[in-house]
Short mmCIF file of C-alpha atoms in Angstrom, two decimals:
data_model
loop_
_atom_site.label_atom_id
_atom_site.label_comp_id
_atom_site.label_asym_id
_atom_site.label_seq_id
_atom_site.Cartn_x
_atom_site.Cartn_y
_atom_site.Cartn_z
CA UNK A 1 -114.05 23.54 82.95
CA UNK A 2 -111.96 20.44 83.35
CA UNK A 3 -109.86 20.50 86.47
CA UNK A 4 -107.06 18.47 87.99
CA UNK A 5 -105.69 19.73 91.28
CA UNK A 6 -102.64 18.66 93.24
CA UNK A 7 -102.29 19.05 96.98
CA UNK A 8 -99.08 21.09 97.00
CA UNK A 9 -97.20 23.24 94.49
CA UNK A 10 -93.92 23.07 96.40
CA UNK A 11 -92.73 20.54 98.97
CA UNK A 12 -89.44 20.14 100.82
CA UNK A 13 -88.77 16.87 102.63
CA UNK A 14 -85.83 15.15 104.25
CA UNK A 15 -84.24 11.89 103.17
CA UNK A 16 -86.10 8.92 104.62
CA UNK A 17 -89.39 10.72 105.16
CA UNK A 18 -92.64 9.26 103.84
CA UNK A 19 -94.20 11.63 101.33
CA UNK A 20 -97.79 11.77 100.10
CA UNK A 21 -98.76 13.59 96.93
CA UNK A 22 -102.46 13.87 96.27
CA UNK A 23 -104.33 14.49 93.06
CA UNK A 24 -108.04 15.13 92.53
CA UNK A 25 -109.95 15.37 89.24
CA UNK A 26 -113.52 16.56 88.77
CA UNK A 27 -114.18 15.07 85.33
CA UNK A 28 -115.32 11.58 86.35
CA UNK A 29 -112.42 10.07 84.38
CA UNK A 30 -111.62 6.44 85.02
CA UNK A 31 -107.94 6.66 84.14
CA UNK A 32 -105.38 8.62 86.13
CA UNK A 33 -101.61 8.89 85.89
CA UNK A 34 -98.54 10.00 87.84
CA UNK A 35 -95.48 11.26 85.97
CA UNK A 36 -92.23 12.82 86.98
CA UNK A 37 -90.58 15.45 84.83
CA UNK A 38 -86.85 16.06 84.78
CA UNK A 39 -84.86 18.35 82.46
CA UNK A 40 -83.81 16.60 79.29
CA UNK A 41 -85.81 13.48 80.11
CA UNK A 42 -89.34 14.63 79.48
CA UNK A 43 -92.24 13.07 81.35
CA UNK A 44 -91.78 9.54 82.61
CA UNK A 45 -94.70 7.44 83.77
CA UNK A 46 -94.50 6.20 87.36
CA UNK A 47 -97.89 4.52 87.88
CA UNK A 48 -101.34 4.64 86.41
CA UNK A 49 -104.79 3.50 87.42
CA UNK A 50 -107.59 2.26 85.18
CA UNK A 51 -110.22 2.33 87.86
CA UNK A 52 -110.79 2.47 91.59
CA UNK A 53 -108.43 0.13 93.45
CA UNK A 54 -106.73 -0.83 90.18
CA UNK A 55 -103.16 0.19 89.47
CA UNK A 56 -100.38 -0.68 87.10
CA UNK A 57 -96.68 0.08 87.10
CA UNK A 58 -95.37 2.53 84.60
CA UNK A 59 -91.80 2.85 83.39
CA UNK A 60 -90.15 3.93 86.66
CA UNK A 61 -92.17 2.57 89.63
CA UNK A 62 -89.23 1.79 91.93
CA UNK A 63 -89.43 3.69 95.21
CA UNK A 64 -93.06 4.69 94.67
CA UNK A 65 -96.49 3.29 95.44
CA UNK A 66 -100.00 4.57 94.71
CA UNK A 67 -103.48 4.45 96.15
CA UNK A 68 -106.85 4.91 94.46
CA UNK A 69 -109.69 4.46 96.93
CA UNK A 70 -112.08 6.85 95.17
CA UNK A 71 -112.54 7.54 91.48
CA UNK A 72 -111.63 11.20 91.74
CA UNK A 73 -108.50 10.82 93.87
CA UNK A 74 -105.13 9.27 93.03
CA UNK A 75 -102.29 9.43 95.53
CA UNK A 76 -98.58 8.92 94.99
CA UNK A 77 -96.53 7.73 97.95
CA UNK A 78 -92.78 7.89 98.38
CA UNK A 79 -92.18 5.31 101.10
CA UNK A 80 -88.73 6.61 102.03
CA UNK A 81 -87.78 9.72 100.12
CA UNK A 82 -84.33 9.92 98.58
CA UNK A 83 -82.47 12.81 96.97
CA UNK A 84 -82.81 11.25 93.51
CA UNK A 85 -86.57 11.65 93.85
CA UNK A 86 -86.22 15.43 93.74
CA UNK A 87 -88.32 16.30 90.72
CA UNK A 88 -91.50 17.84 89.35
CA UNK A 89 -94.43 15.45 89.82
CA UNK A 90 -97.41 15.72 87.49
CA UNK A 91 -100.78 14.06 87.83
CA UNK A 92 -103.12 13.61 84.89
CA UNK A 93 -106.50 12.13 84.08
CA UNK A 94 -107.56 10.90 80.67
CA UNK A 95 -110.66 11.09 78.48
CA UNK A 96 -111.95 8.20 76.39
CA UNK A 97 -110.15 9.85 73.45
CA UNK A 98 -106.80 9.54 75.25
CA UNK A 99 -106.56 13.28 75.89
CA UNK A 100 -104.72 13.87 79.11
CA UNK A 101 -105.45 16.75 81.45
CA UNK A 102 -102.66 17.65 83.82
CA UNK A 103 -102.54 19.24 87.21
CA UNK A 104 -100.19 22.16 87.90
CA UNK A 105 -97.49 19.90 89.30
CA UNK A 106 -95.72 19.51 92.64
CA UNK A 107 -92.08 20.49 92.79
CA UNK A 108 -90.57 18.17 95.38
CA UNK A 109 -87.15 18.75 96.88
CA UNK A 110 -85.61 16.03 99.03
CA UNK A 111 -82.72 17.20 101.20
CA UNK B 1 -83.75 5.54 75.87
CA UNK B 2 -86.01 8.25 74.48
CA UNK B 3 -88.52 6.73 72.06
CA UNK B 4 -89.44 10.17 70.79
CA UNK B 5 -86.68 12.59 69.86
CA UNK B 6 -87.53 16.26 69.68
CA UNK B 7 -85.45 18.84 67.89
CA UNK B 8 -84.23 21.37 68.47
CA UNK B 9 -83.98 21.28 72.25
CA UNK B 10 -84.07 25.06 72.45
CA UNK B 11 -85.25 27.74 70.05
CA UNK B 12 -85.11 31.50 70.49
CA UNK B 13 -86.74 33.74 67.91
CA UNK B 14 -88.19 37.22 67.59
CA UNK B 15 -91.85 38.06 67.29
CA UNK B 16 -93.13 37.71 63.75
CA UNK B 17 -90.71 34.96 62.76
CA UNK B 18 -91.74 31.42 61.87
CA UNK B 19 -90.51 28.27 63.58
CA UNK B 20 -90.76 24.51 63.22
CA UNK B 21 -90.32 21.87 65.91
CA UNK B 22 -89.77 18.23 65.03
CA UNK B 23 -90.69 14.99 66.78
CA UNK B 24 -89.13 11.79 65.41
CA UNK B 25 -89.20 8.12 66.28
CA UNK B 26 -88.36 4.73 64.82
CA UNK B 27 -91.62 3.41 66.28
CA UNK B 28 -95.10 3.62 64.82
CA UNK B 29 -97.72 5.37 66.93
CA UNK B 30 -101.48 5.00 66.77
CA UNK B 31 -101.81 8.70 67.52
CA UNK B 32 -99.60 11.62 68.43
CA UNK B 33 -100.31 14.60 70.62
CA UNK B 34 -98.70 17.99 71.12
CA UNK B 35 -98.76 19.79 74.45
CA UNK B 36 -97.54 23.21 75.57
CA UNK B 37 -96.27 23.74 79.09
CA UNK B 38 -95.70 27.12 80.68
CA UNK B 39 -93.40 27.63 83.68
CA UNK B 40 -94.90 26.34 86.91
CA UNK B 41 -97.84 24.69 85.17
CA UNK B 42 -98.75 21.29 83.80
CA UNK B 43 -98.80 20.56 80.06
CA UNK B 44 -101.91 21.58 78.14
CA UNK B 45 -103.08 19.56 75.16
CA UNK B 46 -102.95 21.43 71.84
CA UNK B 47 -103.88 18.77 69.30
CA UNK B 48 -104.17 15.06 68.58
CA UNK B 49 -103.31 13.65 65.14
CA UNK B 50 -104.37 10.15 64.25
CA UNK B 51 -104.10 9.49 60.53
CA UNK B 52 -100.81 9.22 58.62
CA UNK B 53 -100.30 12.39 56.56
CA UNK B 54 -102.86 14.31 58.60
CA UNK B 55 -102.48 18.08 58.86
CA UNK B 56 -104.30 20.09 61.50
CA UNK B 57 -104.36 23.83 61.93
CA UNK B 58 -105.00 25.71 65.13
CA UNK B 59 -104.88 29.43 64.30
CA UNK B 60 -101.18 30.08 63.62
CA UNK B 61 -100.10 26.57 64.57
CA UNK B 62 -99.91 23.79 61.96
CA UNK B 63 -99.42 20.18 63.02
CA UNK B 64 -98.47 17.37 60.67
CA UNK B 65 -98.34 13.62 61.27
CA UNK B 66 -95.93 11.71 59.04
CA UNK B 67 -97.27 9.28 56.45
CA UNK B 68 -95.73 6.34 58.32
CA UNK B 69 -97.01 7.65 61.69
CA UNK B 70 -93.47 7.75 63.10
CA UNK B 71 -92.87 11.49 63.13
CA UNK B 72 -94.60 14.82 63.46
CA UNK B 73 -93.92 18.52 63.16
CA UNK B 74 -95.31 21.68 64.64
CA UNK B 75 -95.01 24.90 62.66
CA UNK B 76 -95.81 28.30 64.14
CA UNK B 77 -96.38 31.20 61.77
CA UNK B 78 -95.66 34.76 62.88
CA UNK B 79 -94.75 33.79 66.43
CA UNK B 80 -95.98 35.90 69.33
CA UNK B 81 -94.56 36.25 72.84
CA UNK B 82 -97.54 34.23 74.09
CA UNK B 83 -96.19 31.23 72.15
CA UNK B 84 -93.29 30.98 74.58
CA UNK B 85 -93.27 27.65 76.37
CA UNK B 86 -92.08 24.06 76.40
CA UNK B 87 -93.58 22.08 73.53
CA UNK B 88 -93.92 18.36 74.15
CA UNK B 89 -94.90 15.65 71.72
CA UNK B 90 -96.38 12.40 72.99
CA UNK B 91 -97.09 9.23 71.07
CA UNK B 92 -99.63 6.57 71.94
CA UNK B 93 -98.89 2.94 71.21
CA UNK B 94 -101.13 -0.08 71.42
CA UNK B 95 -104.28 1.58 70.20
CA UNK B 96 -106.05 4.71 71.32
CA UNK B 97 -105.94 3.50 74.94
CA UNK B 98 -102.21 3.08 74.87
CA UNK B 99 -99.93 4.83 77.32
CA UNK B 100 -98.26 7.98 76.10
CA UNK B 101 -94.52 8.19 75.49
CA UNK B 102 -93.30 11.76 75.80
CA UNK B 103 -90.41 13.48 74.10
CA UNK B 104 -88.03 15.61 76.17
CA UNK B 105 -89.53 18.80 74.78
CA UNK B 106 -88.47 21.87 72.83
CA UNK B 107 -88.14 25.10 74.79
CA UNK B 108 -89.36 27.98 72.62
CA UNK B 109 -88.65 31.57 73.60
CA UNK B 110 -90.23 34.37 71.58
CA UNK B 111 -88.82 37.80 72.30
CA UNK B 112 -90.47 41.14 71.45
#
């Protein structure tokens, strides 16, 4: 069975903290994505990666960075967390047919 | 600006009733996908439609892609409580490798 896992289901951080969200997929997919999901706004793409060490900005990259050192792992970094980054964060990997498989999400609260 | 508009935003029906969810855009998509998301989980892919006018059936769910590939609908026949969830449409632009643009979703609640 296809699987995408995320390091935490719930996370509470303070303003200014550095936050790491990790995502691992076991399907040998080359492409991986980070989205955030907010009520009424749907899923918005933060960053994606076509391959190891390759990354591209999505629609809302400000305040975020990513790291992809290994094919199966894609990390999202909030350099200095702010309250407007409170959200549900979803990681996904993609097949060659553009079918995306999502992890369970990390609900991040920044106080 | 939402490229994909879903309607309605919220739908509450009783078991056994039918429902239709719409996904509309002014843009042309190379393919369109529907996902269902349950509380506390990530979205799960239901179907991908590629050809204008295409109709796909998945048990009680019927998906249609508009002739101009700008809109889509999801119809559920004889809804069950297990159909409860957030239904998201997502369109791909720029070929099959294009990034997905997601709609805001339709929350469907099916009550016994």
